[in-house]
XYZ file of C-alpha atoms in Angstrom:
748
model
C 46.938 59.007 -31.967
C 50.895 59.074 -31.099
C 51.305 56.102 -28.693
C 49.519 55.565 -25.804
C 52.573 56.944 -23.666
C 52.871 60.207 -25.392
C 50.025 62.247 -23.535
C 51.558 60.652 -20.131
C 55.074 61.686 -21.124
C 54.108 65.330 -22.172
C 52.196 65.557 -18.639
C 55.410 64.209 -17.231
C 57.387 66.699 -18.906
C 55.329 69.900 -17.972
C 54.819 68.759 -14.264
C 58.335 67.993 -13.818
C 59.566 71.071 -15.386
C 56.804 73.690 -14.841
C 55.561 72.943 -11.153
C 59.309 73.898 -9.541
C 59.444 76.977 -11.719
C 56.213 78.209 -10.924
C 56.771 77.763 -6.972
C 60.206 79.167 -7.250
C 58.724 82.099 -9.097
C 55.784 82.304 -6.427
C 58.940 82.691 -3.577
C 61.105 84.947 -5.200
C 60.749 88.685 -6.005
C 58.854 89.700 -9.206
C 61.912 90.589 -11.579
C 61.429 92.615 -14.481
C 59.142 91.026 -17.383
C 61.338 88.971 -19.579
C 60.767 89.307 -23.381
C 60.650 86.723 -26.000
C 64.126 87.009 -27.851
C 64.253 87.541 -31.395
C 66.277 85.040 -33.441
C 68.159 86.383 -36.518
C 68.289 83.991 -39.247
C 70.153 84.346 -42.837
C 68.497 81.293 -44.896
C 67.221 83.394 -47.273
C 70.714 85.302 -48.149
C 70.020 88.208 -45.728
C 69.420 88.735 -41.898
C 65.667 89.369 -40.643
C 64.033 88.060 -37.516
C 62.162 85.012 -37.598
C 59.169 86.889 -36.813
C 59.572 89.209 -39.790
C 59.921 86.510 -42.077
C 56.891 85.567 -44.018
C 57.721 81.873 -44.367
C 57.886 78.560 -41.863
C 61.242 78.555 -40.565
C 62.522 76.527 -37.582
C 65.590 77.344 -36.043
C 67.355 74.869 -33.480
C 70.009 76.413 -31.416
C 73.610 75.607 -30.337
C 71.888 74.846 -26.497
C 69.463 72.409 -27.963
C 71.882 70.695 -30.228
C 74.230 70.252 -27.121
C 71.351 69.103 -25.193
C 70.689 66.397 -27.365
C 74.355 65.583 -28.082
C 73.907 65.371 -31.759
C 77.154 64.567 -33.508
C 76.038 64.392 -37.358
C 72.993 65.542 -39.434
C 72.042 62.129 -39.604
C 70.446 62.407 -35.867
C 68.347 65.455 -36.268
C 65.264 63.256 -37.004
C 62.465 64.677 -35.089
C 64.195 68.020 -33.515
C 61.650 70.319 -35.812
C 58.166 69.727 -36.436
C 57.247 68.326 -39.508
C 60.875 66.997 -39.955
C 61.496 63.212 -40.524
C 64.954 61.846 -41.197
C 64.711 58.158 -42.100
C 68.711 57.065 -41.938
C 69.590 54.018 -44.761
C 72.050 51.602 -46.602
C 75.236 53.817 -46.625
C 74.601 55.967 -43.975
C 72.164 58.258 -46.180
C 69.036 60.145 -44.735
C 65.516 60.382 -46.436
C 64.411 63.714 -45.324
C 60.789 64.934 -45.547
C 59.212 68.149 -44.504
C 55.382 67.975 -43.705
C 55.030 64.475 -45.066
C 57.120 64.916 -48.809
C 60.829 64.387 -49.557
C 63.248 62.203 -51.399
C 64.380 58.793 -50.654
C 68.458 58.133 -50.021
C 68.883 54.505 -51.386
C 69.196 55.732 -55.077
C 72.278 58.041 -54.488
C 72.550 59.973 -58.303
C 68.972 61.670 -57.201
C 69.430 64.885 -55.569
C 67.374 65.574 -52.373
C 64.168 67.757 -52.614
C 64.958 69.097 -49.347
C 68.302 70.750 -49.845
C 71.395 71.163 -47.409
C 73.346 74.110 -46.980
C 76.450 74.352 -44.951
C 77.436 78.211 -44.567
C 75.435 78.865 -47.629
C 77.084 76.385 -49.656
C 74.644 73.736 -51.567
C 75.489 70.333 -50.735
C 74.551 68.075 -53.992
C 74.383 64.553 -52.491
C 72.796 63.069 -49.187
C 76.002 61.629 -48.283
C 77.040 65.472 -47.025
C 75.058 64.615 -43.954
C 77.688 62.347 -42.891
C 79.114 65.451 -42.081
C 79.845 65.954 -38.008
C 78.024 68.622 -36.371
C 80.370 70.725 -33.839
C 80.641 74.299 -33.005
C 77.582 75.480 -34.770
C 75.669 78.772 -34.067
C 72.415 77.061 -35.112
C 70.403 75.154 -37.839
C 67.887 76.782 -39.965
C 65.213 74.514 -41.358
C 63.177 76.618 -44.024
C 59.674 74.730 -45.166
C 57.918 75.093 -48.332
C 59.096 75.663 -51.957
C 61.955 77.821 -51.826
C 62.896 77.842 -55.819
C 63.722 81.694 -55.619
C 66.462 82.527 -53.553
C 67.774 79.149 -52.590
C 67.471 78.019 -55.707
C 68.705 74.263 -56.735
C 66.663 71.271 -55.815
C 64.637 73.487 -53.235
C 61.254 71.916 -54.233
C 60.672 71.090 -50.486
C 62.488 73.105 -48.411
C 65.965 73.393 -47.027
C 68.300 72.750 -44.063
C 70.992 75.405 -43.503
C 73.667 75.007 -40.931
C 75.399 78.030 -39.895
C 78.788 77.817 -37.775
C 80.250 80.260 -35.128
C 82.771 82.668 -36.621
C 85.721 84.108 -34.783
C 84.972 86.536 -31.852
C 86.796 90.205 -31.619
C 88.696 88.750 -27.964
C 90.890 86.078 -27.414
C 88.939 83.013 -26.268
C 88.619 79.228 -25.838
C 85.949 76.548 -25.361
C 86.626 72.824 -24.555
C 83.665 70.526 -24.338
C 83.536 66.679 -23.107
C 81.004 64.065 -22.887
C 80.894 60.632 -22.352
C 78.050 58.083 -23.377
C 77.807 55.199 -20.621
C 75.458 53.185 -22.841
C 77.636 53.345 -25.990
C 80.840 53.718 -24.215
C 81.165 56.661 -26.482
C 83.924 60.006 -25.596
C 83.158 62.865 -27.496
C 85.618 66.026 -27.587
C 85.169 69.220 -29.341
C 87.256 72.459 -28.302
C 87.717 76.363 -29.951
C 90.026 79.057 -29.538
C 89.412 82.408 -30.980
C 92.731 84.462 -31.803
C 92.506 88.386 -32.783
C 95.902 88.277 -34.994
C 95.512 91.757 -35.615
C 92.773 94.684 -35.376
C 91.505 93.488 -38.867
C 92.036 89.660 -38.575
C 90.173 87.289 -36.233
C 90.751 83.773 -36.692
C 88.945 80.771 -34.958
C 90.194 77.214 -35.009
C 87.724 74.488 -33.916
C 87.699 70.735 -33.401
C 85.832 67.408 -33.132
C 86.943 63.802 -31.853
C 83.877 61.020 -31.361
C 84.330 57.246 -30.876
C 81.065 55.749 -30.716
C 81.165 52.199 -29.356
C 77.527 51.552 -30.920
C 74.291 50.179 -29.857
C 73.721 46.898 -31.870
C 74.914 43.830 -29.892
C 76.261 41.540 -32.298
C 77.300 37.620 -31.063
C 80.174 37.200 -33.489
C 81.856 40.841 -33.352
C 80.460 42.269 -30.403
C 78.781 46.015 -30.057
C 78.543 47.716 -33.377
C 78.999 50.049 -35.340
C 82.408 51.591 -34.080
C 82.450 54.650 -35.664
C 84.965 57.260 -35.298
C 84.794 60.917 -36.261
C 87.989 63.582 -36.632
C 87.439 66.851 -37.516
C 89.121 70.179 -38.207
C 87.719 73.827 -38.964
C 89.483 76.832 -39.557
C 87.532 80.182 -39.893
C 89.218 83.527 -40.502
C 87.506 87.056 -41.019
C 89.403 89.752 -42.374
C 88.045 93.135 -42.039
C 90.327 95.760 -43.794
C 87.851 98.495 -43.752
C 84.585 99.192 -42.583
C 83.135 98.808 -45.918
C 84.782 95.588 -46.609
C 84.747 91.906 -44.716
C 86.403 88.757 -46.034
C 85.532 85.251 -44.670
C 87.440 82.031 -45.046
C 86.183 78.364 -43.851
C 87.900 75.411 -44.182
C 87.272 72.070 -42.970
C 88.352 68.546 -43.010
C 86.608 65.540 -41.807
C 87.735 61.787 -41.375
C 84.911 59.683 -40.527
C 85.712 55.591 -39.883
C 82.935 53.234 -39.307
C 83.711 49.376 -38.664
C 80.347 47.221 -38.654
C 76.844 48.202 -39.337
C 73.704 48.897 -37.670
C 71.536 46.972 -40.061
C 69.360 44.197 -38.513
C 66.368 41.990 -39.632
C 63.259 43.356 -38.190
C 61.154 40.707 -39.690
C 61.768 37.493 -41.715
C 59.443 36.002 -44.715
C 56.924 33.482 -43.181
C 57.075 31.249 -46.252
C 59.174 30.472 -49.339
C 63.017 31.705 -49.140
C 63.032 32.563 -45.436
C 66.177 33.877 -43.576
C 65.742 31.360 -40.613
C 65.708 28.138 -42.977
C 69.087 29.755 -44.771
C 70.478 30.537 -41.459
C 70.105 26.430 -40.686
C 71.392 25.680 -43.709
C 75.142 27.206 -43.057
C 74.896 25.839 -39.582
C 73.487 29.080 -37.644
C 71.069 28.142 -34.898
C 70.667 31.694 -33.176
C 69.080 33.459 -36.325
C 66.252 35.902 -34.976
C 64.602 38.373 -37.077
C 62.902 41.250 -34.655
C 63.375 44.794 -34.131
C 65.893 44.314 -30.782
C 68.945 46.130 -31.478
C 70.595 42.558 -32.009
C 72.238 41.461 -35.329
C 73.387 38.074 -36.596
C 75.622 39.192 -39.637
C 79.048 38.174 -39.969
C 81.758 37.359 -42.615
C 82.714 33.744 -41.892
C 83.525 31.059 -44.232
C 81.108 28.124 -44.860
C 82.134 24.904 -46.083
C 84.369 24.817 -49.755
C 82.736 27.474 -51.400
C 82.009 30.495 -49.155
C 85.480 32.020 -48.061
C 85.461 34.702 -45.332
C 85.072 38.243 -46.219
C 85.898 41.449 -44.436
C 83.615 43.251 -41.764
C 81.453 45.766 -42.978
C 83.030 49.412 -43.215
C 81.942 52.930 -44.056
C 84.894 55.281 -44.594
C 84.677 58.999 -45.756
C 87.370 62.051 -46.319
C 86.144 65.217 -47.067
C 87.614 68.606 -48.016
C 85.508 71.904 -47.648
C 86.398 75.451 -48.352
C 84.191 78.279 -48.686
C 85.190 81.920 -49.093
C 82.496 85.091 -48.465
C 83.234 88.304 -49.474
C 80.988 91.052 -48.814
C 81.511 94.980 -50.175
C 79.156 97.711 -48.796
C 78.872 100.172 -50.906
C 76.410 103.252 -50.971
C 74.008 101.021 -48.584
C 74.083 98.602 -50.798
C 75.997 94.806 -50.276
C 77.740 92.881 -52.949
C 78.337 89.553 -51.913
C 80.764 86.965 -53.681
C 80.965 83.216 -52.397
C 82.886 81.064 -53.843
C 82.849 77.166 -52.467
C 84.957 73.782 -53.441
C 83.780 70.539 -51.856
C 85.874 67.235 -52.080
C 85.118 63.851 -50.629
C 85.638 60.122 -51.814
C 83.528 57.271 -49.637
C 84.188 53.876 -49.596
C 81.755 51.184 -47.850
C 80.890 47.136 -47.693
C 77.592 46.557 -46.331
C 76.636 42.719 -45.255
C 72.935 42.262 -47.087
C 72.527 38.437 -46.243
C 72.301 39.206 -42.224
C 73.890 36.060 -41.512
C 76.737 34.420 -39.760
C 78.224 33.247 -43.352
C 79.726 35.396 -46.130
C 76.707 35.038 -48.251
C 75.803 38.705 -50.062
C 77.584 42.179 -50.093
C 77.310 45.388 -51.540
C 80.314 47.813 -52.083
C 80.168 51.197 -53.002
C 83.116 53.854 -54.096
C 81.881 56.831 -54.371
C 83.599 59.949 -55.311
C 82.589 63.650 -55.417
C 83.942 67.202 -56.671
C 81.946 70.347 -56.674
C 82.554 74.150 -57.172
C 79.844 76.423 -56.842
C 80.191 80.632 -57.237
C 77.417 83.197 -56.601
C 77.409 86.787 -56.842
C 74.748 89.036 -55.163
C 73.833 92.838 -54.562
C 71.482 93.679 -51.514
C 69.699 96.840 -51.154
C 69.760 98.829 -48.207
C 67.106 97.250 -45.998
C 65.074 100.294 -45.365
C 63.136 102.120 -48.041
C 59.960 101.498 -49.929
C 61.797 99.064 -52.295
C 64.200 96.369 -51.144
C 65.519 93.971 -53.517
C 67.934 90.981 -53.613
C 69.471 89.911 -57.231
C 72.303 87.395 -58.070
C 73.751 85.098 -60.234
C 75.100 81.437 -59.375
C 77.440 78.849 -61.167
C 77.634 75.354 -59.929
C 79.665 71.998 -61.401
C 79.650 68.720 -59.714
C 81.630 65.658 -60.962
C 80.335 62.523 -59.445
C 81.448 58.906 -59.754
C 79.531 55.699 -57.682
C 81.842 52.387 -58.497
C 79.238 49.543 -57.164
C 80.211 46.029 -56.562
C 77.554 43.049 -55.677
C 79.096 39.330 -54.686
C 77.152 36.568 -53.504
C 77.785 32.687 -52.849
C 75.402 29.904 -52.415
C 73.395 28.860 -50.574
C 71.996 32.511 -51.151
C 69.462 32.672 -53.301
C 71.982 35.132 -55.330
C 75.377 34.178 -56.052
C 78.083 35.402 -58.538
C 79.346 38.639 -59.212
C 78.181 41.859 -60.812
C 79.866 45.524 -61.041
C 77.952 48.698 -61.852
C 80.306 52.226 -62.867
C 78.488 55.334 -63.340
C 79.660 58.963 -63.531
C 77.542 62.177 -63.522
C 78.800 65.469 -64.433
C 76.340 68.774 -63.687
C 76.493 72.095 -64.827
C 74.121 74.759 -63.692
C 73.877 78.199 -64.390
C 71.210 80.730 -62.897
C 70.004 84.412 -62.175
C 67.485 85.162 -59.309
C 65.888 88.558 -58.057
C 63.434 88.935 -55.328
C 61.715 92.695 -54.436
C 59.463 93.626 -51.932
C 57.721 97.084 -52.258
C 56.179 98.885 -49.294
C 52.314 99.464 -50.547
C 51.580 101.125 -47.498
C 53.401 101.533 -44.217
C 52.154 98.521 -42.917
C 51.356 96.678 -46.444
C 54.361 95.064 -48.361
C 53.857 93.073 -51.687
C 56.741 90.774 -52.908
C 57.835 89.174 -56.113
C 60.591 87.206 -57.355
C 62.078 85.208 -60.461
C 64.424 82.324 -60.686
C 66.106 81.357 -64.325
C 67.849 78.012 -64.289
C 69.749 76.145 -66.861
C 71.031 72.619 -65.745
C 72.961 69.835 -68.021
C 73.541 66.346 -67.030
C 75.717 63.910 -68.915
C 76.316 60.688 -67.579
C 78.217 57.768 -68.339
C 77.071 54.053 -67.612
C 78.851 50.755 -67.677
C 78.028 47.175 -66.511
C 80.131 44.274 -67.722
C 78.681 40.694 -67.665
C 78.386 39.456 -64.236
C 78.830 35.654 -62.955
C 76.409 33.195 -61.558
C 72.613 34.262 -61.343
C 73.653 37.906 -60.424
C 74.568 38.320 -63.827
C 70.928 37.909 -64.514
C 69.641 39.874 -62.098
C 71.869 42.724 -63.428
C 72.179 42.478 -66.843
C 75.146 43.632 -68.950
C 75.409 46.716 -70.803
C 77.724 48.474 -72.854
C 79.444 52.080 -72.036
C 76.687 54.327 -72.575
C 76.256 58.488 -72.567
C 73.161 60.152 -71.858
C 72.637 64.006 -71.530
C 69.788 65.667 -70.028
C 69.338 69.690 -70.379
C 66.495 71.338 -68.864
C 65.619 75.095 -68.698
C 63.301 76.518 -66.011
C 61.664 79.336 -64.539
C 60.911 79.316 -61.300
C 59.389 82.283 -58.779
C 57.066 83.188 -56.070
C 54.837 86.362 -55.150
C 53.359 87.196 -51.528
C 51.776 89.871 -49.330
C 52.734 91.089 -46.069
C 50.474 92.880 -43.270
C 52.229 94.011 -40.214
C 49.824 95.215 -37.639
C 52.850 96.488 -35.451
C 56.380 95.036 -35.029
C 56.453 91.781 -34.260
C 52.957 91.041 -35.619
C 51.793 90.062 -38.891
C 49.946 87.967 -41.446
C 51.153 86.728 -44.893
C 49.918 84.885 -47.763
C 52.173 83.624 -50.647
C 52.869 81.100 -53.424
C 55.972 79.536 -54.950
C 57.260 77.406 -57.752
C 60.292 75.476 -57.594
C 61.903 72.936 -59.817
C 64.326 69.990 -59.740
C 66.116 68.818 -62.733
C 65.579 65.284 -64.201
C 68.620 62.462 -64.575
C 69.427 59.186 -64.419
C 69.384 56.306 -61.813
C 72.832 55.115 -61.309
C 72.181 51.267 -61.649
C 69.439 50.830 -63.912
C 68.509 47.151 -64.817
C 68.445 48.329 -68.390
C 69.618 51.455 -70.263
C 66.121 52.325 -71.290
C 65.131 52.632 -67.730
C 67.891 54.830 -66.509
C 65.923 58.477 -67.547
C 63.904 60.060 -64.842
C 61.816 63.482 -65.463
C 62.334 66.459 -63.332
C 59.400 67.415 -60.905
C 58.214 70.804 -59.987
C 56.357 71.885 -56.964
C 53.597 74.602 -56.223
C 53.455 75.780 -52.435
C 50.526 78.187 -51.120
C 51.094 79.412 -47.730
C 48.978 81.418 -45.483
C 50.227 82.548 -42.086
C 50.663 84.885 -39.051
C 53.042 85.348 -36.400
C 52.554 87.094 -33.244
C 55.327 88.052 -30.660
C 54.195 89.348 -27.220
C 56.083 90.105 -23.908
C 56.059 86.609 -22.670
C 54.857 84.627 -25.528
C 54.797 84.170 -29.327
C 52.837 82.456 -31.715
C 53.362 81.296 -35.304
C 50.677 79.580 -37.720
C 50.464 78.514 -40.839
C 47.899 76.985 -43.753
C 50.003 75.303 -46.205
C 49.382 73.080 -49.527
C 52.456 71.672 -51.736
C 51.802 69.854 -54.939
C 54.510 68.232 -57.004
C 54.060 67.294 -60.386
C 56.468 64.176 -61.792
C 57.575 63.697 -57.949
C 60.854 61.440 -58.192
C 59.669 58.928 -55.888
C 61.923 56.150 -54.749
C 60.251 53.024 -54.279
C 61.798 49.240 -53.545
C 60.948 47.372 -56.464
C 61.846 43.481 -57.274
C 63.573 43.811 -60.809
C 65.710 41.510 -62.630
C 65.725 37.829 -63.142
C 66.406 36.633 -60.714
C 64.271 39.217 -58.744
C 66.609 41.434 -56.314
C 65.310 44.103 -54.406
C 66.293 47.613 -56.085
C 65.350 51.392 -55.533
C 63.970 52.577 -58.675
C 62.416 56.174 -59.420
C 58.766 56.492 -60.520
C 57.602 60.120 -61.378
C 54.287 60.365 -59.533
C 52.044 63.317 -58.955
C 51.760 64.025 -54.829
C 50.414 66.523 -52.618
C 50.562 67.630 -48.881
C 48.212 70.177 -47.321
C 47.684 70.776 -43.352
C 48.585 73.364 -40.557
C 51.454 74.329 -38.507
C 51.672 75.442 -35.002
C 54.910 76.914 -33.270
C 55.208 78.939 -30.010
C 56.512 79.637 -26.957
C 55.969 80.969 -23.734
C 57.606 82.138 -20.584
C 55.272 80.596 -17.946
C 57.131 82.518 -15.036
C 60.353 83.828 -14.488
C 62.907 81.489 -15.051
C 60.662 78.988 -16.663
C 59.901 78.854 -20.801
C 57.680 76.285 -22.539
C 58.513 76.321 -26.476
C 57.616 73.671 -29.389
C 55.463 73.232 -32.347
C 52.892 70.494 -34.133
C 52.350 69.956 -37.833
C 49.303 68.154 -39.048
C 49.990 67.267 -42.577
C 47.960 64.973 -45.134
C 50.618 63.704 -47.714
C 49.062 61.850 -50.547
C 49.836 60.487 -53.912
C 47.355 62.201 -56.481
C 47.657 59.349 -59.324
C 47.485 55.890 -59.737
C 50.605 54.608 -61.555
C 50.653 51.892 -63.255
C 46.901 52.396 -63.986
C 44.980 49.320 -63.720
C 44.812 46.154 -64.465
C 48.696 46.384 -63.482
C 49.710 45.916 -60.166
C 49.682 49.320 -58.584
C 53.389 51.100 -57.108
C 51.222 54.213 -56.082
C 47.316 54.478 -55.906
C 45.500 58.131 -55.888
C 44.531 59.152 -52.289
C 47.162 56.899 -50.898
C 49.368 58.043 -47.989
C 52.859 58.688 -48.684
C 55.799 56.887 -46.758
C 57.352 57.991 -44.211
C 54.750 60.782 -43.548
C 53.068 60.872 -40.539
C 50.112 63.119 -40.170
C 50.844 64.332 -36.894
C 54.443 65.483 -35.650
C 55.734 67.969 -33.476
C 58.308 68.900 -30.513
C 57.649 70.279 -26.805
C 60.298 71.760 -24.821
C 60.442 73.041 -21.105
C 63.340 75.230 -20.012
C 63.635 75.928 -16.709
C 66.705 77.960 -15.177
C 66.843 78.530 -11.402
C 69.933 80.183 -9.254
C 71.384 77.942 -6.410
C 73.787 80.252 -5.293
C 75.504 83.559 -6.137
C 77.596 81.597 -8.367
C 75.654 78.435 -9.245
C 72.498 78.227 -11.685
C 70.542 75.127 -12.308
C 69.414 74.742 -15.832
C 66.930 71.917 -16.803
C 65.602 71.214 -20.422
C 63.230 68.642 -21.152
C 62.207 67.896 -24.608
C 59.497 65.461 -26.058
C 59.482 64.323 -29.819
C 56.194 62.902 -31.010
C 54.957 61.289 -34.050
C 51.917 59.253 -35.397
C 52.258 56.327 -36.899
C 53.384 55.998 -40.381
C 54.316 53.114 -43.453
C 58.180 52.524 -44.832
C 56.749 51.470 -47.985
C 53.871 52.590 -49.649
C 50.859 50.209 -48.407
C 49.861 48.672 -51.783
C 50.966 46.127 -54.228
C 53.813 43.863 -53.183
C 54.409 46.206 -50.080
C 51.000 45.625 -48.412
C 52.465 43.219 -45.814
C 55.310 45.738 -45.317
C 56.269 46.819 -41.506
C 54.224 50.227 -40.094
C 55.968 52.103 -37.703
C 53.953 52.995 -34.673
C 53.194 56.461 -33.283
C 55.467 57.352 -30.428
C 56.889 59.875 -28.165
C 60.795 60.138 -27.334
C 61.733 62.086 -24.289
C 64.871 63.505 -23.294
C 66.300 65.166 -20.290
C 69.276 67.414 -19.365
C 70.075 68.680 -15.891
C 73.280 71.095 -15.800
C 74.749 73.047 -12.987
C 76.383 76.281 -13.946
C 78.964 78.860 -13.359
C 78.606 81.317 -15.690
C 81.501 83.476 -14.041
C 83.872 80.991 -14.050
C 82.764 79.704 -17.515
C 81.918 75.914 -16.603
C 78.967 74.003 -17.059
C 78.756 70.121 -15.792
C 75.352 68.143 -16.812
C 73.544 64.927 -16.969
C 71.759 63.889 -20.142
C 69.201 61.262 -20.624
C 68.691 60.253 -24.097
C 65.381 58.732 -25.460
C 64.108 57.752 -21.962
C 61.228 56.417 -23.061
C 63.243 53.846 -25.059
C 61.664 53.816 -28.256
C 62.653 50.900 -30.895
C 60.799 51.790 -33.548
C 62.765 51.419 -37.037
C 64.206 54.364 -38.738
C 63.523 52.993 -42.012
C 62.295 49.602 -43.654
C 63.315 47.961 -46.880
C 62.967 44.302 -48.155
C 65.716 41.736 -48.328
C 66.603 40.509 -51.566
C 66.089 36.812 -52.534
C 63.675 36.046 -49.702
C 60.289 35.474 -50.095
C 59.959 34.350 -53.793
C 57.053 32.934 -55.680
C 54.627 36.020 -54.740
C 55.756 35.185 -50.954
C 56.269 38.319 -48.576
C 59.982 39.022 -48.397
C 61.856 39.496 -45.231
C 62.426 43.007 -44.141
C 65.550 45.068 -42.437
C 66.122 48.526 -41.097
C 68.054 50.460 -38.535
C 66.668 50.794 -35.627
C 66.255 53.879 -33.174
C 69.531 54.613 -30.962
C 68.577 53.101 -27.162
C 68.070 54.968 -23.724
C 71.515 56.195 -22.690
C 72.594 58.451 -20.217
C 75.564 61.091 -21.178
C 77.638 62.674 -18.719
C 78.794 66.526 -20.080
C 81.396 68.808 -18.850
C 82.035 72.264 -20.899
C 84.490 75.149 -19.550
C 84.338 78.701 -22.084
C 86.384 81.564 -21.440
């Protein structure tokens, strides 16, 4: 089901970590029983324990992030059950929870699984380039969250929470080196108590990733450098008031690309034949972390070109003020985000400079939220607020090619989109009895999008593939009322059952590079989630179970289509009804003192629920067909073992297994019927550390992807191949290889 190695790997992981722990527990004197630690989350805008929250939320703590050596949000694929992140062109991930989520290749479409950084909504998937460091935790809330989280959370949300300043002076320095990719990483922080009322935390990150794709012309690539700095300040002028300011600057520079051909066309216009025509004899098309892309001149008509690159600079400001008044808390959150990204992708995948795509993307957004929260005790508790959001986003795209590429000439597309959103929301919970709670929530949203599109006449046959249209202004305004209702019965503290129903909406919009103006608009989507579950905490164990069903009307499905004349592989949006239903289990168990197992598994049956277009046309989706990037089974299993080695030293071992069953990269119908599949796999990570807690240092050796999973993260077709009804070539990004990382940390 997950690949033949997965059960064996799970057994190895459990045996390797559990048996020493059990033996040690039997040898040592029995200490007081360790209870399962409660985790506090704030994704729903007020502090609550995971066991009390009547919904499914997965928490990835700082310790696991360090154990996985995660550098950016793009690397979170598989860290929580039911989460699939498929990185694509432009470094953008397609994020799905429980088998449903938006594609990333159409940049003007917001994701249905929204990203929040310290409570601030991130409007575009490009925000996932933001580096990860000095985090307290990541919260992943599953199911429709339209009431409290609001904008574009039809299928869930990912919330990143950074660390706040501490009361006393302290510092932390963490360094690591990846021997496989020659990647040094340094992140550091310092806490400065300026006065009794002002605390400051400074943190920073430096990473120089050497890349893992072998290229015979440019060496190993991509070479990626991330430099980031963050200032966090907390001012508490009185017991009733606290103000938090967070400013972060990021500088991302990448040379080269990780894209490679995973399978060539069999007949028709094959890349192998095109390679021979340009004098390249070493072409290969298989998923092996090798690329033959180059930017060389060829003959008299093909000049040398630049090396692919991907650069982004960003600034984020977040101001949060809390005022506690008579048991109530008034909160104001103001945020500003500004980033600019420039990138060039080589899409001919050959040594010669034949076909390239360049993007210049700019983003500015401002958001303001005011809310009031009642005291957490009492028969009636509530939270209400208003939210304003403004976003100005621009994408200028240039495409150029040279014969003997099947696509040659130039094409330019200019797109600007302004979004303005106003909403009001509220949620209340009433204690019907001392054990039974009922909750209800509503959110009203008014959103307007104004778009400007322009495509001048192109040259060569790319002028036909991307037809010209005059500067055109389009506008879309929608009003939605979303909400939720639920019941929660608490048997005793830490043990409860719940049932909930929720509705969420995501506004319509416009495709940033349509073939024609008439094809630019797409409609809004509406999601409905019903979930019934229970959460049970014991002295040494915990278990969460949830049955769920999510249906989405007019889901904004991004798909690859061959459009234009001549045909070019482009991403287009089609509104299609979809549904996912299944069960999710999460739990933990302290097997013995010093040994803890934790993990979860999701079964999700995610399908299309209509055929589009109807027969006799060639369908892009068929009723009952499985969604792409939607494994039926996925999960994680962690084994965490600690053992004293001496009075000062402690051995810490963390084994982590991520597994997924097979899935499609593209809908298995029509032109994609012969698209590559992703087989089921199990990826094993193992971290062994020695810590001196009193001295504040730790040294560790980390093995990442020890099973050397080579499955591509995403696959899409190569433009200008397999013409005449023949199956095209396919390209994608392969999972990073097995690697060994040395880590050192000192914290005072």
